[in-house]
Short mmCIF file of C-alpha atoms in Angstrom, two decimals:
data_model
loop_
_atom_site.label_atom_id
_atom_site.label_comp_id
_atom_site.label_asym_id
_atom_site.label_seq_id
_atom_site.Cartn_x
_atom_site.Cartn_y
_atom_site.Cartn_z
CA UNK A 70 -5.27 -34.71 7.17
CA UNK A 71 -6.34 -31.59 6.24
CA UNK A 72 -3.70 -28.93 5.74
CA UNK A 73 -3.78 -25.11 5.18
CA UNK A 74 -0.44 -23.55 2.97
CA UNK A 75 0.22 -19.59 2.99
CA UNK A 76 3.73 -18.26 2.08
CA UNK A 77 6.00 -18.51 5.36
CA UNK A 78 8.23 -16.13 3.91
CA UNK A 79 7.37 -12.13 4.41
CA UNK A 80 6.09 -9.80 1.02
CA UNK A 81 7.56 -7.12 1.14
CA UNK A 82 5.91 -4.74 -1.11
CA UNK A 83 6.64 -0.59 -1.65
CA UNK A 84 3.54 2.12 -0.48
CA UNK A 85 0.90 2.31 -3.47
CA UNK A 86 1.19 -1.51 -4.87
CA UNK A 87 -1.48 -4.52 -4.88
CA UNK A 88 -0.29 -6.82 -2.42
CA UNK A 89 -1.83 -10.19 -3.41
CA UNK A 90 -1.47 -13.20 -0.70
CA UNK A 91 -2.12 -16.89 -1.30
CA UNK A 92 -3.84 -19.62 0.88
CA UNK A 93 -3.69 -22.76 -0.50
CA UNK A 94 -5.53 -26.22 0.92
CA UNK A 95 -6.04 -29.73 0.48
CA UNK A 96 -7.64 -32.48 1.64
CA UNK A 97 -10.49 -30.30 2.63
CA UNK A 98 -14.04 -29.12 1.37
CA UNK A 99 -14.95 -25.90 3.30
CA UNK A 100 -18.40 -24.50 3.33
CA UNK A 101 -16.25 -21.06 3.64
CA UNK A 102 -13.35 -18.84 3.45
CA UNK A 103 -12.15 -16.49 5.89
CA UNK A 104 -9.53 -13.99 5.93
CA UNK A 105 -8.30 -12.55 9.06
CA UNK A 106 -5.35 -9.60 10.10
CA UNK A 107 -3.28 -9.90 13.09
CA UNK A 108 -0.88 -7.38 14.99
CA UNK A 109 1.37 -8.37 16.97
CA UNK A 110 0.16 -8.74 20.70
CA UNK A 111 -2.89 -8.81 19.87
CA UNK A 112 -6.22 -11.52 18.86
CA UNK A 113 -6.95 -12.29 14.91
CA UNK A 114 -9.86 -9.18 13.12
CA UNK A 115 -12.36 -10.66 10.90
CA UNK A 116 -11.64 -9.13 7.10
CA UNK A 117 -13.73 -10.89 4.71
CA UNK A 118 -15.33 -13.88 4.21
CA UNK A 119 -16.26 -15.35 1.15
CA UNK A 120 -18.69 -19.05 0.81
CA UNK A 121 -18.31 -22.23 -1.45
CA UNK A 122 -20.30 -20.85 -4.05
CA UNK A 123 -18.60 -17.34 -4.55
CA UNK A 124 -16.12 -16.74 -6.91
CA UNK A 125 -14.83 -12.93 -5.84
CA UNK A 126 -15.81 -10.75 -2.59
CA UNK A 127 -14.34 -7.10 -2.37
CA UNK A 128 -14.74 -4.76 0.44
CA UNK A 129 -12.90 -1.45 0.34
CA UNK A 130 -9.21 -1.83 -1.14
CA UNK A 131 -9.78 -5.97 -0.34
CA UNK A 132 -10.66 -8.61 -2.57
CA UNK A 133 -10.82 -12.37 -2.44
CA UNK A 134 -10.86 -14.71 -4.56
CA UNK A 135 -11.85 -18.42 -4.35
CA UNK A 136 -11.28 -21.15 -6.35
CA UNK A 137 -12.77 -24.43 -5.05
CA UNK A 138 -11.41 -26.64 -8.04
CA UNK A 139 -8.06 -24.96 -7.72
CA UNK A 140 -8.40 -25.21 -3.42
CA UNK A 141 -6.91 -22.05 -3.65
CA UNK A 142 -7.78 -18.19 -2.42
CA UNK A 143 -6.27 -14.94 -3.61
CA UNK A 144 -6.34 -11.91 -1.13
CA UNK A 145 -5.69 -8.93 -2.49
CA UNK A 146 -4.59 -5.46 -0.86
CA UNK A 147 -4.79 -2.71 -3.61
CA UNK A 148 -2.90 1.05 -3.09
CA UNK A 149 -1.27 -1.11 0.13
CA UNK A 150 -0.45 1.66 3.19
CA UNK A 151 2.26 1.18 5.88
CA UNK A 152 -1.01 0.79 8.27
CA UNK A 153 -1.55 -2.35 6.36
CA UNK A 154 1.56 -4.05 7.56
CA UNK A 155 0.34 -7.21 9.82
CA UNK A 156 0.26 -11.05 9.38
CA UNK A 157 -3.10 -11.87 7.40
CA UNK A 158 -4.32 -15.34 8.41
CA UNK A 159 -6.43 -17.40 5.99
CA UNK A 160 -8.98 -19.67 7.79
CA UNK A 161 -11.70 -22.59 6.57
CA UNK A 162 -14.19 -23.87 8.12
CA UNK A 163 -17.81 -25.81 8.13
CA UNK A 164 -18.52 -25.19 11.93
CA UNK A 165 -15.44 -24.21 13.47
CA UNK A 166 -12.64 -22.34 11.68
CA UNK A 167 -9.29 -24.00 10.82
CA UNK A 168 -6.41 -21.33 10.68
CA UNK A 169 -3.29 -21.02 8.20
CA UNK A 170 -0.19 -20.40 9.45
CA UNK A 171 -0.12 -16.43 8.08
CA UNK A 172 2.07 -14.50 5.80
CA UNK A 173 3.43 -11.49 7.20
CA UNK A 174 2.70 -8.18 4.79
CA UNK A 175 5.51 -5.18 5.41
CA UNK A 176 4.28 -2.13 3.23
CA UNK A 177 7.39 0.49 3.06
CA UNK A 178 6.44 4.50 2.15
CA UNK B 286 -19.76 -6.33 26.99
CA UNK B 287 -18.25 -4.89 23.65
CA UNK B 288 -15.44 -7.05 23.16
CA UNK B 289 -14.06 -11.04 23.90
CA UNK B 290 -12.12 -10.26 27.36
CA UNK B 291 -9.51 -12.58 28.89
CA UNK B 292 -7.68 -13.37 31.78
CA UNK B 293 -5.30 -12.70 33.13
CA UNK B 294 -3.17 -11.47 30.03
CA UNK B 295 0.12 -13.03 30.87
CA UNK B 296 0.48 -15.87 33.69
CA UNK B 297 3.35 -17.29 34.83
CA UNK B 298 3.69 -20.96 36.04
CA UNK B 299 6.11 -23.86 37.31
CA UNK B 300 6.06 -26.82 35.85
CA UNK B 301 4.15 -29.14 37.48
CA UNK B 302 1.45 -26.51 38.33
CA UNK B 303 -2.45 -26.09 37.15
CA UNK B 304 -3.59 -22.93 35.60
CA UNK B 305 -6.93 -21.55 34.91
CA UNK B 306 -8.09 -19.08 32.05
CA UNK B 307 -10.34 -17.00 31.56
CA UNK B 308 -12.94 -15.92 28.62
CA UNK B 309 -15.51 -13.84 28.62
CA UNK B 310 -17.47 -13.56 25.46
CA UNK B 311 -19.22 -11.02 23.75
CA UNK B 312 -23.08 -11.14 25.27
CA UNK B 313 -25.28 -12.95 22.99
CA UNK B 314 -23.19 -14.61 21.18
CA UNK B 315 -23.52 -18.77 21.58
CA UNK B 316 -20.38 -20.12 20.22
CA UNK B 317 -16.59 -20.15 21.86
CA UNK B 318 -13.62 -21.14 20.63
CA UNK B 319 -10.41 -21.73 21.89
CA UNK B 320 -7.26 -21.59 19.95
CA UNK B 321 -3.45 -21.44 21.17
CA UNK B 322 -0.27 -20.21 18.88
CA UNK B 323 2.72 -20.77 19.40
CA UNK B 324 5.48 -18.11 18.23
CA UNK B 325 5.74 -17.85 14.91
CA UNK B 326 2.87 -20.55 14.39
CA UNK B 327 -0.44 -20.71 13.31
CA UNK B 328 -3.66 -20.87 15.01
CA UNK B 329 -4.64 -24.56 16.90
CA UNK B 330 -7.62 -25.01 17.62
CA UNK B 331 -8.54 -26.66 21.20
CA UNK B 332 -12.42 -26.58 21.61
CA UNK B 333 -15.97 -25.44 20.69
CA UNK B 334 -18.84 -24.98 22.53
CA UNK B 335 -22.20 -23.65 20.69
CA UNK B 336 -24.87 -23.53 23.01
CA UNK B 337 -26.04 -26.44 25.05
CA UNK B 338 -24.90 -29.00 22.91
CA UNK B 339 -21.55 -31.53 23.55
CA UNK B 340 -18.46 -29.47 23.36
CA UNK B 341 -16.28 -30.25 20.49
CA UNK B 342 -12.97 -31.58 21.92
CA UNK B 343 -11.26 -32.95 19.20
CA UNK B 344 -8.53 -30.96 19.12
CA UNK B 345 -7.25 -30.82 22.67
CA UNK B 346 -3.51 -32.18 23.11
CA UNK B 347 -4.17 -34.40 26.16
CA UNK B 348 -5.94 -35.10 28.71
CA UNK B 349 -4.22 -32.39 31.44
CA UNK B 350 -6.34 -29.63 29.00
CA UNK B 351 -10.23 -29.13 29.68
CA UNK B 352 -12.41 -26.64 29.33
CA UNK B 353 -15.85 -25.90 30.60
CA UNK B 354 -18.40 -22.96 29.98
CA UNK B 355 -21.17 -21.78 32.62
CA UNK B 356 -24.33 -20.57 31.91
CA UNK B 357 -23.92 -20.37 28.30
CA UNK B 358 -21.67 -17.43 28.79
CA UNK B 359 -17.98 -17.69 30.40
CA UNK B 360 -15.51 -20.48 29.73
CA UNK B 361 -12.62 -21.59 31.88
CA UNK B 362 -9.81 -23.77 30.56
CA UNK B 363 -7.66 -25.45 32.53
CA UNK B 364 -4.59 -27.02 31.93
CA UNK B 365 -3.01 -29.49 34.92
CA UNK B 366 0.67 -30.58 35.63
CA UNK B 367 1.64 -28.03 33.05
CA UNK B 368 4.89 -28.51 30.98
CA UNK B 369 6.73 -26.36 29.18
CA UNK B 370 5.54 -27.61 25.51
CA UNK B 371 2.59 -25.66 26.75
CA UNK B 372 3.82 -22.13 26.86
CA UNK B 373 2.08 -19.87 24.17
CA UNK B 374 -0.94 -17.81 23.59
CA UNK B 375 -4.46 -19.05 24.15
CA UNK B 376 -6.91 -17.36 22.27
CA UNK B 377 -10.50 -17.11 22.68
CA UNK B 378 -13.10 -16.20 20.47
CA UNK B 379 -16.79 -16.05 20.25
CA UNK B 380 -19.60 -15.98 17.49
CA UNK B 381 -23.43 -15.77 16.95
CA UNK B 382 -24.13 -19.20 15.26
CA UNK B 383 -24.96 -17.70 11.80
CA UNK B 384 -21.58 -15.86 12.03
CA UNK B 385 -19.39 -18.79 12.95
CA UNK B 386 -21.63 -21.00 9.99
CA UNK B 387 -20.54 -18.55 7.36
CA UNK B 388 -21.87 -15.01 7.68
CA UNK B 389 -19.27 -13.14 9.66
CA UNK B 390 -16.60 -13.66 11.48
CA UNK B 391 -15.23 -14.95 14.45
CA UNK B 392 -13.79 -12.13 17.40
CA UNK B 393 -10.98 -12.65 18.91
CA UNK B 394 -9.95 -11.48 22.35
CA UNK B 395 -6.30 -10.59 22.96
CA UNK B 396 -5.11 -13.92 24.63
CA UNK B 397 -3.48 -15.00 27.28
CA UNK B 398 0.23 -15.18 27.58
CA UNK B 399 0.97 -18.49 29.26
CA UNK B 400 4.85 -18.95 30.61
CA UNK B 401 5.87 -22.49 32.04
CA UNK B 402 9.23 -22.36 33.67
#
């Protein structure tokens, strides 16, 4: 079945560092790659997406990687801010969207 | 309206009871999704509708869970006889079809807090 890994431990990273999460699959072939942030209380936010046949997607301070040999995506945070402190969910999908199980990100100043 | 909006935002429930929630989704868009977490867990997903085609059902739990959506627009699920392996947070989302196929993403409204005691 298909299965969706991402680090169930928290990264703890100081104020001013690249935080860099993994998402990891495998028995899966998704069209795309989505990366969500979630607060507590509160629904998933759309980051980034990136497809099948993209390499690297950046948007602000994010960046994502994906490597479809590998079935394996990088998310990158760079100059990381206490604001950025959340659970980031990786998701895959063809038509509907199937969710990792998050890593939680704790920035400290 | 601007956002996914649920309800209620936290229901309580005996055992043994049937519960109803609510989504409304963001006008215009043609796909839903449900999803529930559990704490600490990731996202499951229940069902998709995208417009008048057959609901995807594939990953309800059993047969107490349904779901239907009216008019293209608002979805109900409903659970029956709940138990307490059913307490978490269902989450609904919505999407215009090129989003959900790979163009943007899905959004999320803020869930709804389901107790069984």
């Amino acid at each position: 079945s298909q299965k969706i890994e991402q680090n169930s431990e928290a990264l703890n990273i100081q104020e001013g560092k690249t935080a860099t999460l993994t998402c990891n699959y495998t028995n899966y072939s998704p069209a795309y790659l989505q990366w969500y942030r979630q607060d507590p209380g509160r629904g998933p936010v759309f980051l980034l997406l990136i497809r099948e046949n993209e390499k690297e997607k950046r948007k602000e301070r994010l960046k994502v990687t994906f490597d479809t040999t590998l079935k394996q995506s990088l998310f990158h945070i760079t100059a990381s801010q206490p604001a950025d402190s959340a659970t980031y969910l990786c998701a895959l999908g063809r038509d509907k969207l199937i969710f990792g199980t998050g890593t939680r990100l704790q920035v400290f100043p | 309206g601007a956002g996914v909006s649920q309800s209620p935002s936290n229901k309580v429930t005996e055992k043994g009871k049937d519960v109803e929630l609510r989504c409304d989704p963001i006008s215009g868009h043609t796909a839903l999704y449900w999803y529930r977490q559990s704490l600490g867990q990731g996202l499951e997903f229940l069902i998709y509708f995208q417009g008048n085609s057959a609901p995807d059902k594939s990953g309800l739990p059993s047969d107490r869970f349904s779901a239907e959506r009216t008019g293209g627009s608002v979805s109900t699920l409903t659970i029956q006889r709940t138990q307490q392996e059913d307490s978490a947070v269902y989450l609904c989302a919505s999407s215009l079809v090129a989003e959900g196929q790979g163009r943007g993403g899905y959004t999320f409204g803020s869930g709804t807090r389901l107790t069984v005691v």
